[in-house]
């Protein structure tokens, strides 16, 4: 029997999560988890007020039952190869060179700066030499890759913007998050559960207007706004009806009843 998906998105204008689990035709008993994830900055109407909600960072977590994840297929794994890092190096070199040769070096740009020290001597060939100093500097830069959806361990992916701005885009467009295999002793029900959650410090929630007459907007502190979001808008995906510091915005459950 194929997997059936149920998507819970109480505030799809802020976070929308969908998933599909399908068996890979070429490999029976092996499945791929395809995921769509959009996170947006948006105004929502709630409790006669308009609240502007945005996330600067979010986590996408996976819990599976009756399946094993293929570790080599995880999406967004940032493997850091061996490479040169940024180096600033400066060295002073002092050497005796023939006067004619010194001019050749300067003209050819082989030494960035050549300053005679004033010490001179005559060689056996009759050519004048100067003790000279050269200052050399070398700098190397390395660009680091940013992964908007990055695997961070414990079957969790972190979603961020490279500049730290509020998330406002589709970050997964039915990309394969991972591949899974059925356990040797397959239970009657196998399941893959995805959820999107964020910590309070990574959530912007501001009341932009309040429909209640003579309302004192100063009472709308962040804690109270998040509490209302959890109890009135996100209760169907929240583990607890009360706000506990982390807000779950969406969940997607794919189940095979066998």
CSV table of C-alpha atoms in Angstrom, one decimal:
chain,number,residue,atom,x,y,z
A,1,UNK,CA,0.0,0.0,0.0
A,2,UNK,CA,1.4,3.4,-0.9
A,3,UNK,CA,2.2,6.1,1.7
A,4,UNK,CA,-0.6,8.6,2.4
A,5,UNK,CA,0.4,12.1,3.4
A,6,UNK,CA,-1.4,14.5,5.7
A,7,UNK,CA,-0.1,18.1,5.8
A,8,UNK,CA,-0.9,20.4,8.8
A,9,UNK,CA,-0.3,24.1,7.9
A,10,UNK,CA,-2.4,26.3,10.1
A,11,UNK,CA,-0.5,29.4,8.8
A,12,UNK,CA,0.5,28.5,5.3
A,13,UNK,CA,1.2,32.2,4.5
A,14,UNK,CA,4.0,32.0,7.0
A,15,UNK,CA,5.2,28.4,6.8
A,16,UNK,CA,4.0,25.8,4.4
A,17,UNK,CA,5.3,22.2,4.5
A,18,UNK,CA,4.4,19.2,2.3
A,19,UNK,CA,6.0,15.8,1.9
A,20,UNK,CA,5.6,12.7,-0.3
A,21,UNK,CA,7.1,9.3,0.3
A,22,UNK,CA,7.4,7.1,-2.8
A,23,UNK,CA,9.0,3.7,-3.4
A,24,UNK,CA,12.0,3.8,-5.8
A,25,UNK,CA,11.0,1.6,-8.7
A,26,UNK,CA,14.5,0.2,-9.3
A,27,UNK,CA,14.9,-0.8,-5.7
A,28,UNK,CA,11.9,-2.3,-4.0
A,29,UNK,CA,11.8,-1.7,-0.3
A,30,UNK,CA,13.7,1.6,-0.7
A,31,UNK,CA,11.9,5.0,-0.4
A,32,UNK,CA,12.6,8.6,-1.1
A,33,UNK,CA,11.2,11.5,1.0
A,34,UNK,CA,10.4,14.5,-1.2
A,35,UNK,CA,9.7,17.8,0.6
A,36,UNK,CA,8.3,21.2,-0.2
A,37,UNK,CA,9.1,24.0,2.3
A,38,UNK,CA,8.2,27.6,2.0
A,39,UNK,CA,8.8,30.2,4.8
A,40,UNK,CA,7.5,33.7,4.3
A,41,UNK,CA,7.2,37.1,6.1
A,42,UNK,CA,3.5,38.0,6.2
A,43,UNK,CA,0.8,39.8,8.1
A,44,UNK,CA,-1.9,37.6,9.7
A,45,UNK,CA,-5.2,38.5,11.3
A,46,UNK,CA,-5.7,37.0,14.8
A,47,UNK,CA,-7.9,37.9,17.8
A,48,UNK,CA,-9.0,41.1,16.1
A,49,UNK,CA,-5.4,42.2,15.6
A,50,UNK,CA,-3.0,42.2,12.7
A,51,UNK,CA,0.3,40.6,13.5
A,52,UNK,CA,3.4,40.7,11.3
A,53,UNK,CA,5.2,37.4,11.6
A,54,UNK,CA,8.6,36.4,10.2
A,55,UNK,CA,11.4,33.9,11.0
A,56,UNK,CA,15.2,34.5,10.8
A,57,UNK,CA,16.0,30.9,11.4
A,58,UNK,CA,14.0,27.7,11.4
A,59,UNK,CA,14.5,23.9,12.0
A,60,UNK,CA,13.1,21.1,9.9
A,61,UNK,CA,13.0,17.9,11.9
A,62,UNK,CA,12.4,14.3,10.8
A,63,UNK,CA,11.1,11.4,12.9
A,64,UNK,CA,10.7,8.0,11.3
A,65,UNK,CA,9.1,4.8,12.5
A,66,UNK,CA,9.7,1.4,10.9
A,67,UNK,CA,12.3,2.8,8.5
A,68,UNK,CA,16.0,3.4,8.5
A,69,UNK,CA,17.6,6.5,6.9
A,70,UNK,CA,20.3,6.0,4.4
A,71,UNK,CA,23.0,8.3,5.9
A,72,UNK,CA,24.7,8.9,2.6
A,73,UNK,CA,21.6,10.4,1.0
A,74,UNK,CA,20.8,13.2,3.4
A,75,UNK,CA,20.1,16.6,1.7
A,76,UNK,CA,22.2,19.6,2.6
A,77,UNK,CA,25.3,17.9,4.1
A,78,UNK,CA,28.2,20.4,4.1
A,79,UNK,CA,31.4,18.4,3.7
A,80,UNK,CA,34.4,20.6,4.2
A,81,UNK,CA,37.3,19.6,2.0
A,82,UNK,CA,40.9,20.4,2.7
A,83,UNK,CA,41.8,23.8,1.3
A,84,UNK,CA,43.9,26.9,1.8
A,85,UNK,CA,42.6,29.5,4.3
A,86,UNK,CA,43.2,33.2,4.2
A,87,UNK,CA,46.8,34.0,5.0
A,88,UNK,CA,48.5,37.3,5.5
A,89,UNK,CA,52.3,37.0,5.4
A,90,UNK,CA,55.0,39.6,5.4
A,91,UNK,CA,58.7,39.1,5.3
A,92,UNK,CA,61.8,41.3,5.1
A,93,UNK,CA,64.6,40.0,2.9
A,94,UNK,CA,68.1,41.5,3.0
A,95,UNK,CA,70.7,40.6,0.4
A,96,UNK,CA,73.7,42.0,-1.5
A,97,UNK,CA,72.9,42.6,-5.2
A,98,UNK,CA,74.8,44.3,-7.9
A,99,UNK,CA,73.6,47.8,-8.7
A,100,UNK,CA,72.7,47.0,-12.2
A,101,UNK,CA,70.8,43.9,-11.1
A,102,UNK,CA,68.8,45.9,-8.6
A,103,UNK,CA,67.5,48.2,-11.3
A,104,UNK,CA,66.5,45.1,-13.4
A,105,UNK,CA,64.5,43.7,-10.5
A,106,UNK,CA,62.7,47.0,-9.9
A,107,UNK,CA,61.9,47.4,-13.6
A,108,UNK,CA,60.6,43.8,-13.8
A,109,UNK,CA,58.4,44.2,-10.7
A,110,UNK,CA,60.0,41.1,-9.1
A,111,UNK,CA,60.4,42.8,-5.8
A,112,UNK,CA,57.7,45.1,-4.5
A,113,UNK,CA,60.0,47.5,-2.8
A,114,UNK,CA,63.8,47.8,-2.9
A,115,UNK,CA,65.6,50.3,-0.7
A,116,UNK,CA,69.4,50.6,-0.7
A,117,UNK,CA,70.8,50.7,2.8
A,118,UNK,CA,73.7,53.0,1.8
A,119,UNK,CA,76.3,50.3,2.4
A,120,UNK,CA,78.4,49.8,-0.7
A,121,UNK,CA,81.4,47.7,-1.5
A,122,UNK,CA,83.5,46.9,-4.6
A,123,UNK,CA,83.7,43.4,-5.8
A,124,UNK,CA,86.7,41.8,-7.5
A,125,UNK,CA,85.1,42.4,-10.8
A,126,UNK,CA,84.9,46.1,-10.1
A,127,UNK,CA,81.1,46.2,-10.0
A,128,UNK,CA,79.5,48.1,-7.1
A,129,UNK,CA,77.1,46.2,-4.9
A,130,UNK,CA,74.5,47.5,-2.4
A,131,UNK,CA,73.0,45.8,0.6
A,132,UNK,CA,69.3,46.1,-0.1
A,133,UNK,CA,66.0,45.2,1.7
A,134,UNK,CA,62.8,44.0,0.1
A,135,UNK,CA,59.4,43.7,1.7
A,136,UNK,CA,57.1,41.0,0.3
A,137,UNK,CA,53.4,40.4,1.2
A,138,UNK,CA,51.1,37.6,0.2
A,139,UNK,CA,47.3,37.3,0.7
A,140,UNK,CA,44.9,34.5,-0.2
A,141,UNK,CA,41.1,34.6,0.2
A,142,UNK,CA,38.7,31.6,0.3
A,143,UNK,CA,35.0,31.9,-0.4
A,144,UNK,CA,32.7,29.9,1.9
A,145,UNK,CA,29.5,28.2,0.5
A,146,UNK,CA,26.2,29.0,2.2
A,147,UNK,CA,23.6,26.2,2.3
A,148,UNK,CA,20.1,27.7,2.9
A,149,UNK,CA,18.9,24.2,4.1
A,150,UNK,CA,21.8,22.6,6.0
A,151,UNK,CA,21.9,19.3,7.8
A,152,UNK,CA,23.0,19.8,11.4
A,153,UNK,CA,22.7,16.3,12.9
A,154,UNK,CA,20.1,14.4,14.8
A,155,UNK,CA,17.8,14.2,11.7
A,156,UNK,CA,17.4,18.0,11.7
A,157,UNK,CA,18.0,20.6,9.0
A,158,UNK,CA,18.6,24.3,9.7
A,159,UNK,CA,17.1,26.9,7.4
A,160,UNK,CA,18.9,30.3,7.2
A,161,UNK,CA,19.4,33.3,5.0
A,162,UNK,CA,23.1,34.1,4.1
A,163,UNK,CA,22.8,37.7,5.3
A,164,UNK,CA,20.7,36.8,8.4
A,165,UNK,CA,17.6,38.5,7.0
A,166,UNK,CA,14.0,37.3,7.6
A,167,UNK,CA,13.3,34.1,5.6
A,168,UNK,CA,11.0,34.8,2.7
A,169,UNK,CA,11.2,32.2,-0.1
A,170,UNK,CA,10.6,28.6,-1.1
A,171,UNK,CA,13.6,26.6,0.2
A,172,UNK,CA,12.7,23.1,-0.9
A,173,UNK,CA,10.7,22.4,-4.0
A,174,UNK,CA,10.0,18.7,-3.7
A,175,UNK,CA,13.7,18.0,-3.3
A,176,UNK,CA,14.7,14.5,-1.9
A,177,UNK,CA,15.4,15.2,1.7
A,178,UNK,CA,16.7,11.6,2.2
A,179,UNK,CA,16.2,8.0,1.2
A,180,UNK,CA,15.0,5.3,3.6
A,181,UNK,CA,14.8,1.5,3.7
A,182,UNK,CA,12.2,-0.7,5.4
A,183,UNK,CA,13.4,-2.5,8.5
A,184,UNK,CA,13.9,-6.2,8.2
A,185,UNK,CA,11.0,-6.9,10.4
A,186,UNK,CA,8.5,-4.4,8.9
A,187,UNK,CA,5.8,-3.3,11.4
A,188,UNK,CA,2.2,-3.0,10.5
A,189,UNK,CA,2.6,0.8,10.2
A,190,UNK,CA,5.6,2.8,9.0
A,191,UNK,CA,5.7,6.5,9.2
A,192,UNK,CA,7.8,9.6,8.4
A,193,UNK,CA,6.9,12.8,10.3
A,194,UNK,CA,8.4,16.2,9.4
A,195,UNK,CA,7.9,19.4,11.5
A,196,UNK,CA,9.0,23.0,11.3
A,197,UNK,CA,9.8,24.9,14.5
A,198,UNK,CA,11.6,28.0,15.6
A,199,UNK,CA,12.9,29.4,18.9
A,200,UNK,CA,11.4,32.7,20.2
A,201,UNK,CA,14.7,34.6,19.5
A,202,UNK,CA,14.4,33.7,15.9
A,203,UNK,CA,10.8,34.8,15.5
A,204,UNK,CA,9.7,38.4,14.7
A,205,UNK,CA,6.1,38.8,15.9
A,206,UNK,CA,4.8,42.4,16.1
A,207,UNK,CA,1.2,43.7,16.3
A,208,UNK,CA,0.8,46.3,13.6
A,209,UNK,CA,-2.9,47.1,14.3
A,210,UNK,CA,-5.5,46.2,16.9
A,211,UNK,CA,-9.2,46.2,16.1
A,212,UNK,CA,-10.3,46.7,19.7
A,213,UNK,CA,-11.3,50.3,20.6
A,214,UNK,CA,-9.0,52.3,22.9
A,215,UNK,CA,-6.6,49.3,22.9
A,216,UNK,CA,-3.2,49.9,24.6
A,217,UNK,CA,-0.8,48.3,22.2
A,218,UNK,CA,2.0,48.4,24.8
A,219,UNK,CA,0.4,45.3,26.3
A,220,UNK,CA,1.2,43.3,23.2
A,221,UNK,CA,4.7,42.1,24.2
A,222,UNK,CA,6.4,39.4,22.2
A,223,UNK,CA,5.7,36.7,24.8
A,224,UNK,CA,2.0,37.4,24.7
A,225,UNK,CA,1.9,37.5,20.9
A,226,UNK,CA,3.6,34.1,20.6
A,227,UNK,CA,1.3,32.7,23.3
A,228,UNK,CA,-1.7,33.7,21.2
A,229,UNK,CA,-0.1,32.2,18.1
A,230,UNK,CA,0.3,28.8,19.7
A,231,UNK,CA,-3.0,28.6,21.5
A,232,UNK,CA,-5.3,30.0,18.8
A,233,UNK,CA,-3.5,29.5,15.5
A,234,UNK,CA,-1.1,26.6,15.9
A,235,UNK,CA,-2.8,24.4,18.4
A,236,UNK,CA,-3.3,21.6,15.9
A,237,UNK,CA,0.4,21.1,15.5
A,238,UNK,CA,1.6,22.2,18.9
A,239,UNK,CA,2.5,19.5,21.4
A,240,UNK,CA,1.3,21.7,24.2
A,241,UNK,CA,-1.5,24.3,24.2
A,242,UNK,CA,0.8,26.7,26.1
A,243,UNK,CA,3.8,28.5,24.7
A,244,UNK,CA,7.0,26.9,25.9
A,245,UNK,CA,9.7,28.9,24.2
A,246,UNK,CA,9.7,27.0,20.9
A,247,UNK,CA,6.9,27.3,18.3
A,248,UNK,CA,5.9,24.5,15.9
A,249,UNK,CA,4.5,26.0,12.7
A,250,UNK,CA,3.8,23.0,10.5
A,251,UNK,CA,3.9,19.2,10.3
A,252,UNK,CA,3.6,16.7,7.5
A,253,UNK,CA,2.9,13.0,8.2
A,254,UNK,CA,3.4,10.3,5.6
A,255,UNK,CA,2.1,6.9,6.7
A,256,UNK,CA,1.9,3.4,5.2
A,257,UNK,CA,-0.5,1.2,7.1
A,258,UNK,CA,0.7,-1.9,5.3
